[in-house]
Short mmCIF file of C-alpha atoms in Angstrom, two decimals:
data_model
loop_
_atom_site.label_atom_id
_atom_site.label_comp_id
_atom_site.label_asym_id
_atom_site.label_seq_id
_atom_site.Cartn_x
_atom_site.Cartn_y
_atom_site.Cartn_z
CA UNK A 1 14.85 9.97 -11.59
CA UNK A 2 17.59 7.87 -10.10
CA UNK A 3 18.17 10.33 -7.24
CA UNK A 4 14.46 10.30 -6.27
CA UNK A 5 13.12 7.91 -3.31
CA UNK A 6 10.31 5.75 -4.58
CA UNK A 7 8.37 4.52 -1.75
CA UNK A 8 4.76 2.89 -1.42
CA UNK A 9 2.26 1.65 1.12
CA UNK A 10 -1.41 0.83 1.42
CA UNK A 11 -4.12 3.10 3.08
CA UNK A 12 -7.55 4.27 2.39
CA UNK A 13 -8.33 1.30 0.40
CA UNK A 14 -5.58 2.26 -2.26
CA UNK A 15 -2.03 2.03 -3.01
CA UNK A 16 -0.22 5.14 -1.90
CA UNK A 17 3.06 6.17 -3.57
CA UNK A 18 5.44 8.93 -2.74
CA UNK A 19 8.56 9.96 -5.06
CA UNK A 20 10.68 12.30 -3.11
CA UNK A 21 13.72 14.20 -4.61
CA UNK A 22 16.71 15.29 -2.69
CA UNK A 23 16.55 17.93 0.15
CA UNK A 24 16.50 21.82 -0.42
CA UNK A 25 18.04 22.49 2.83
CA UNK A 26 20.61 20.30 4.72
CA UNK A 27 18.66 20.51 8.12
CA UNK A 28 15.47 18.72 6.29
CA UNK A 29 14.97 15.00 7.13
CA UNK A 30 16.38 12.72 4.67
CA UNK A 31 13.88 11.58 1.83
CA UNK A 32 13.09 8.21 3.77
CA UNK A 33 12.73 9.88 7.05
CA UNK A 34 10.26 12.25 5.35
CA UNK A 35 8.68 9.13 3.64
CA UNK A 36 8.18 7.44 6.57
CA UNK A 37 6.76 10.45 8.46
CA UNK A 38 4.35 10.94 5.65
CA UNK A 39 3.24 7.35 5.94
CA UNK A 40 2.29 7.53 9.56
CA UNK A 41 0.51 10.98 8.76
CA UNK A 42 -1.60 9.18 5.79
CA UNK A 43 -2.24 6.39 8.12
CA UNK A 44 -3.67 8.45 10.77
CA UNK A 45 -5.55 10.61 8.30
CA UNK A 46 -7.05 7.65 6.82
CA UNK A 47 -8.07 5.86 10.11
CA UNK A 48 -9.60 9.08 11.53
CA UNK A 49 -11.69 10.05 8.58
CA UNK A 50 -12.82 6.59 7.55
CA UNK A 51 -16.56 5.79 7.59
CA UNK A 52 -15.78 2.03 7.78
CA UNK A 53 -13.86 2.51 11.06
CA UNK A 54 -16.69 2.33 13.63
CA UNK A 55 -14.77 4.51 16.32
CA UNK A 56 -13.28 7.07 13.69
CA UNK A 57 -13.91 10.82 14.16
CA UNK A 58 -16.06 10.66 11.12
CA UNK A 59 -18.21 7.72 12.38
CA UNK A 60 -18.63 9.60 15.57
CA UNK A 61 -19.76 12.63 13.86
CA UNK A 62 -22.30 10.83 11.65
CA UNK A 63 -23.73 8.88 14.39
CA UNK A 64 -23.96 11.77 16.88
CA UNK A 65 -27.56 12.75 17.66
CA UNK A 66 -26.54 16.47 18.41
CA UNK A 67 -27.02 19.26 15.69
CA UNK A 68 -23.75 20.67 16.79
CA UNK A 69 -20.70 18.38 17.38
CA UNK A 70 -17.34 19.27 18.33
CA UNK A 71 -14.83 18.35 15.65
CA UNK A 72 -10.98 18.36 15.44
CA UNK A 73 -9.16 20.55 12.93
CA UNK A 74 -8.74 17.51 10.52
CA UNK A 75 -12.39 16.73 10.48
CA UNK A 76 -13.37 19.98 10.11
CA UNK A 77 -10.91 20.57 6.95
CA UNK A 78 -12.22 17.26 5.71
CA UNK A 79 -15.92 18.42 5.60
CA UNK A 80 -15.07 21.58 4.42
CA UNK A 81 -13.44 19.95 1.30
CA UNK A 82 -16.29 17.96 0.43
CA UNK A 83 -18.76 21.01 1.04
CA UNK A 84 -16.20 22.92 -1.44
CA UNK A 85 -16.47 20.11 -4.00
CA UNK A 86 -20.19 20.29 -3.65
CA UNK A 87 -20.13 24.21 -4.34
CA UNK A 88 -17.60 23.96 -7.04
CA UNK A 89 -19.91 21.18 -8.88
CA UNK A 90 -23.18 22.97 -8.16
CA UNK A 91 -24.30 20.03 -6.01
CA UNK A 92 -23.25 17.10 -8.19
CA UNK A 93 -20.22 15.96 -6.21
CA UNK A 94 -21.62 16.22 -2.77
CA UNK A 95 -20.66 14.37 0.63
CA UNK A 96 -24.19 13.52 2.14
CA UNK A 97 -25.08 10.47 0.05
CA UNK A 98 -23.83 8.11 2.53
CA UNK A 99 -27.43 6.41 3.20
CA UNK A 100 -27.71 6.14 -0.71
CA UNK A 101 -24.29 4.54 -0.91
CA UNK A 102 -24.89 2.03 1.75
CA UNK A 103 -28.31 1.23 -0.05
CA UNK A 104 -26.71 0.64 -3.27
CA UNK A 105 -24.22 -1.96 -1.39
CA UNK A 106 -21.27 0.20 -0.25
CA UNK A 107 -21.84 -0.05 3.50
CA UNK A 108 -18.33 -1.89 3.94
CA UNK A 109 -15.01 -1.31 2.47
CA UNK A 110 -14.57 -3.13 -0.78
CA UNK A 111 -10.91 -3.10 -0.38
CA UNK A 112 -9.53 -6.34 -1.88
CA UNK A 113 -12.89 -7.38 -3.38
CA UNK A 114 -12.85 -8.52 -7.14
CA UNK A 115 -14.67 -5.92 -9.15
CA UNK A 116 -17.69 -7.18 -11.10
CA UNK A 117 -17.38 -7.20 -14.85
CA UNK A 118 -17.47 -3.83 -16.60
CA UNK A 119 -18.50 -5.13 -19.90
CA UNK A 120 -21.51 -6.73 -18.09
CA UNK A 121 -22.46 -3.98 -16.15
CA UNK A 122 -22.46 -1.56 -19.26
CA UNK A 123 -24.56 -4.09 -21.10
CA UNK A 124 -27.27 -4.21 -18.35
CA UNK A 125 -27.06 -0.56 -17.57
CA UNK A 126 -30.03 1.67 -18.14
CA UNK A 127 -30.28 4.33 -20.63
CA UNK A 128 -27.55 6.81 -20.39
CA UNK A 129 -28.34 10.26 -18.98
CA UNK A 130 -26.29 12.91 -17.32
CA UNK A 131 -26.71 13.10 -13.64
CA UNK A 132 -28.55 16.01 -11.94
CA UNK A 133 -28.16 17.69 -8.57
CA UNK A 134 -31.08 17.52 -5.82
CA UNK A 135 -32.12 20.79 -4.88
CA UNK A 136 -33.22 19.53 -1.37
CA UNK A 137 -29.85 17.94 -0.65
CA UNK A 138 -28.58 18.10 3.01
CA UNK A 139 -25.07 19.36 2.22
CA UNK A 140 -26.39 23.00 1.95
CA UNK A 141 -27.48 22.44 5.83
CA UNK A 142 -23.91 21.62 6.81
CA UNK A 143 -21.83 24.11 8.29
CA UNK A 144 -18.16 24.05 9.66
CA UNK A 145 -17.40 26.70 12.34
CA UNK A 146 -13.71 26.59 12.70
CA UNK A 147 -13.79 29.51 15.32
CA UNK A 148 -16.15 27.29 17.47
CA UNK A 149 -14.59 24.28 16.59
CA UNK A 150 -17.79 22.44 15.82
CA UNK A 151 -19.69 20.89 12.66
CA UNK A 152 -23.45 21.89 12.56
CA UNK A 153 -25.85 19.72 10.53
CA UNK A 154 -29.45 18.14 10.99
CA UNK A 155 -29.14 14.96 13.14
CA UNK A 156 -29.35 12.09 10.89
CA UNK A 157 -27.32 13.52 7.94
CA UNK A 158 -24.21 11.50 7.31
CA UNK A 159 -21.17 12.62 5.50
CA UNK A 160 -18.69 10.74 3.46
CA UNK A 161 -15.15 12.16 2.93
CA UNK A 162 -14.05 9.40 0.24
CA UNK A 163 -12.77 10.96 -2.86
CA UNK A 164 -12.27 14.45 -1.75
CA UNK A 165 -10.41 13.05 1.32
CA UNK A 166 -7.95 11.49 -0.74
CA UNK A 167 -7.40 14.68 -2.87
CA UNK A 168 -7.07 16.51 0.42
CA UNK A 169 -4.56 14.22 1.84
CA UNK A 170 -2.30 14.45 -1.24
CA UNK A 171 -2.42 18.15 -1.17
CA UNK A 172 -1.57 18.23 2.45
CA UNK A 173 1.72 15.71 2.03
CA UNK A 174 2.62 17.72 -0.89
CA UNK A 175 2.63 20.89 1.27
CA UNK A 176 4.77 18.97 3.95
CA UNK A 177 7.23 17.96 1.18
CA UNK A 178 7.75 21.31 0.02
CA UNK A 179 11.35 21.41 1.54
CA UNK A 180 12.38 18.87 -1.25
CA UNK A 181 13.50 19.59 -4.88
CA UNK A 182 10.55 17.50 -6.45
CA UNK A 183 8.09 15.21 -5.40
CA UNK A 184 4.85 13.09 -6.47
CA UNK A 185 2.12 12.20 -3.93
CA UNK A 186 -0.12 9.71 -5.18
CA UNK A 187 -3.06 8.73 -3.09
CA UNK A 188 -4.93 6.03 -4.91
CA UNK A 189 -4.91 7.90 -8.26
CA UNK A 190 -5.28 11.43 -6.68
CA UNK A 191 -2.06 12.96 -7.42
CA UNK A 192 -0.11 16.24 -6.35
CA UNK A 193 3.18 17.35 -8.00
CA UNK A 194 5.49 19.99 -6.86
CA UNK A 195 8.93 21.21 -6.32
CA UNK A 196 11.37 23.50 -8.35
CA UNK A 197 12.85 20.32 -9.94
CA UNK A 198 9.51 19.33 -11.57
CA UNK A 199 9.43 22.81 -13.33
CA UNK A 200 12.74 21.74 -15.09
CA UNK A 201 11.92 18.12 -15.60
CA UNK A 202 8.04 17.65 -15.76
CA UNK A 203 6.61 14.24 -14.20
CA UNK A 204 4.98 11.99 -16.61
CA UNK A 205 1.46 10.59 -15.46
CA UNK A 206 0.38 7.68 -17.41
CA UNK A 207 -3.21 7.25 -18.21
CA UNK A 208 -4.59 3.83 -18.49
CA UNK A 209 -7.87 2.72 -20.11
CA UNK A 210 -10.68 1.50 -17.70
CA UNK A 211 -11.63 -1.23 -19.79
CA UNK A 212 -8.48 -2.55 -21.03
CA UNK A 213 -6.00 -1.25 -18.64
CA UNK A 214 -3.73 -0.30 -21.73
CA UNK A 215 -2.08 2.98 -21.81
CA UNK A 216 -2.90 5.67 -24.16
CA UNK A 217 0.08 7.84 -23.43
CA UNK A 218 1.10 10.39 -20.72
CA UNK A 219 0.27 13.75 -19.18
CA UNK A 220 3.04 15.97 -18.29
CA UNK A 221 2.68 17.80 -14.85
CA UNK A 222 5.13 20.40 -13.29
CA UNK A 223 2.79 21.39 -10.28
CA UNK A 224 -0.75 20.97 -9.15
CA UNK A 225 -2.80 17.94 -9.32
CA UNK A 226 -4.34 15.14 -11.79
CA UNK A 227 -7.02 12.61 -10.72
CA UNK A 228 -9.14 9.94 -12.36
CA UNK A 229 -12.61 8.85 -11.66
CA UNK A 230 -13.70 5.66 -13.17
CA UNK A 231 -16.44 2.83 -12.82
CA UNK A 232 -13.86 0.08 -12.96
CA UNK A 233 -12.30 0.45 -9.49
CA UNK A 234 -15.52 -0.16 -7.54
CA UNK A 235 -18.15 -2.01 -9.29
CA UNK A 236 -20.45 -4.77 -7.85
CA UNK A 237 -23.68 -6.24 -7.84
CA UNK A 238 -26.28 -5.12 -5.29
CA UNK A 239 -28.62 -7.50 -3.33
CA UNK A 240 -31.01 -7.34 -6.19
CA UNK A 241 -28.41 -8.58 -8.49
CA UNK A 242 -28.03 -5.23 -10.21
CA UNK A 243 -24.71 -3.69 -11.08
CA UNK A 244 -23.72 -0.80 -9.05
CA UNK A 245 -20.96 1.71 -8.49
CA UNK A 246 -19.94 4.55 -6.02
CA UNK A 247 -20.64 7.46 -8.48
CA UNK A 248 -24.16 8.36 -7.56
CA UNK A 249 -26.75 10.56 -9.39
CA UNK A 250 -27.80 12.96 -6.40
CA UNK A 251 -31.19 13.42 -8.15
CA UNK A 252 -31.90 9.62 -7.70
CA UNK A 253 -29.55 8.36 -5.13
CA UNK A 254 -28.61 5.54 -7.70
CA UNK A 255 -25.54 4.85 -9.55
CA UNK A 256 -25.10 7.06 -12.56
CA UNK A 257 -24.79 5.85 -15.90
CA UNK A 258 -23.75 8.61 -18.21
CA UNK A 259 -22.14 7.35 -21.21
CA UNK A 260 -18.62 7.83 -19.90
CA UNK A 261 -16.70 5.16 -18.02
CA UNK A 262 -13.51 7.10 -17.00
CA UNK A 263 -12.34 10.78 -16.77
CA UNK A 264 -8.89 12.04 -16.03
CA UNK A 265 -8.69 15.93 -15.00
CA UNK A 266 -5.87 18.23 -14.40
CA UNK A 267 -6.47 20.90 -11.67
CA UNK A 268 -4.54 23.29 -9.58
CA UNK A 269 -4.51 20.94 -6.73
CA UNK A 270 -5.26 17.35 -6.55
CA UNK A 271 -8.53 18.22 -4.59
CA UNK A 272 -9.58 20.28 -7.59
CA UNK A 273 -8.71 17.46 -10.01
CA UNK A 274 -10.73 15.02 -8.09
CA UNK A 275 -13.55 17.26 -8.01
CA UNK A 276 -13.41 17.99 -11.84
CA UNK A 277 -12.94 14.28 -12.68
CA UNK A 278 -16.02 13.33 -10.87
CA UNK A 279 -18.15 16.27 -12.24
CA UNK A 280 -16.95 15.57 -15.81
CA UNK A 281 -18.00 11.77 -15.60
CA UNK A 282 -21.42 12.64 -14.01
CA UNK A 283 -22.24 15.28 -16.78
CA UNK A 284 -21.38 12.58 -19.26
CA UNK A 285 -19.91 13.32 -23.04
CA UNK A 286 -21.86 16.61 -23.39
CA UNK A 287 -21.01 18.15 -20.32
CA UNK A 288 -17.49 16.99 -19.73
CA UNK A 289 -15.65 19.18 -22.24
CA UNK A 290 -17.08 22.37 -20.50
CA UNK A 291 -15.61 21.06 -17.03
CA UNK A 292 -12.26 19.84 -18.33
CA UNK A 293 -11.70 23.17 -20.77
CA UNK A 294 -9.67 25.07 -18.63
CA UNK A 295 -7.09 22.53 -17.16
CA UNK A 296 -7.39 19.80 -19.56
CA UNK A 297 -8.23 16.27 -19.22
CA UNK A 298 -9.20 12.88 -20.81
CA UNK A 299 -12.57 11.33 -21.04
CA UNK A 300 -13.29 7.61 -22.06
CA UNK A 301 -16.66 6.77 -23.52
CA UNK A 302 -18.64 3.47 -22.79
CA UNK A 303 -17.56 2.47 -26.31
CA UNK A 304 -13.92 2.64 -25.37
CA UNK A 305 -13.26 5.84 -27.55
CA UNK A 306 -10.78 8.06 -25.87
CA UNK A 307 -11.01 11.82 -26.16
CA UNK A 308 -8.45 14.47 -24.97
CA UNK A 309 -9.78 17.87 -24.14
CA UNK A 310 -8.24 21.22 -23.33
CA UNK A 311 -4.85 22.43 -22.82
CA UNK A 312 -3.00 19.21 -21.51
CA UNK A 313 0.77 18.81 -21.87
CA UNK A 314 1.86 15.13 -23.11
CA UNK A 315 0.62 12.79 -25.49
CA UNK A 316 -2.61 10.95 -25.45
CA UNK A 317 -3.68 8.67 -28.63
CA UNK A 318 -5.70 5.86 -29.62
CA UNK A 319 -8.88 4.31 -28.33
CA UNK A 320 -7.44 2.22 -25.31
CA UNK A 321 -6.37 4.29 -22.18
CA UNK A 322 -7.91 6.27 -18.48
CA UNK A 323 -6.50 6.19 -14.68
CA UNK A 324 -3.77 8.15 -13.71
CA UNK A 325 -0.46 7.03 -12.15
CA UNK A 326 2.85 8.40 -11.60
#
């Protein structure tokens, strides 16, 4: 819409984009002032919760030898979001795989790095199988105590707030923009939509194919969230020359090759959509439809075939299209 502010910046290793409509109340900040405010919020959020920043709050938690660690409200919320995702996914999307990620070659930020060839990675990948939870995973031993202001976990257990952190951030900024007629918050593909104006004129979220980058159509969203998980964004070669990516099978600690290369999921929030997209991809072609049945979504097979699932609004066509953007 011509009366919307379109505002972009870089944070969390991703492009962040805000679309902000007119104010609902004259006392609210102008859209540009609100966007500047939210940029500062996101940058602070990202710095405090990055495992790649040595003096971040998350790094301090991960390297603290005590079983009970004082934690800010922001850190407690981020860890709680990761635990919620683990519970929602029955242990498939879980936040305590940091050491496995580092062993796979993701010990440092890959922001700006050229991804390895997806086609070559798929050709070299092992036989496809759905990921499985690890019954002994440490996430079940992590406790967030908001009343005491602490996080409890066995010493040595490290936590990653990665994808769930982006969903949480998008939802938080959306809440802070509730005084505007309509808005979109896109945190690197984790998207929150809201405002009374969006009820009258839905936002169109473009879906891109993880192999070709071509569009396969749009999802229409009036509120809630949409997110995409794909192998194409972060894929690299490890020290042994094997192809790796950031979506791990908890039962093995190794990258999951499930038969899907991308999933876009709709949810009641960006955090839920982020969790559902990862869960569907980890379960593969047979399990993904069950995950996406309630809110809808799109899956992309290794072959490039595109499949729309559930009650999505909009149009999805062809065999080339998955990564959401406003």
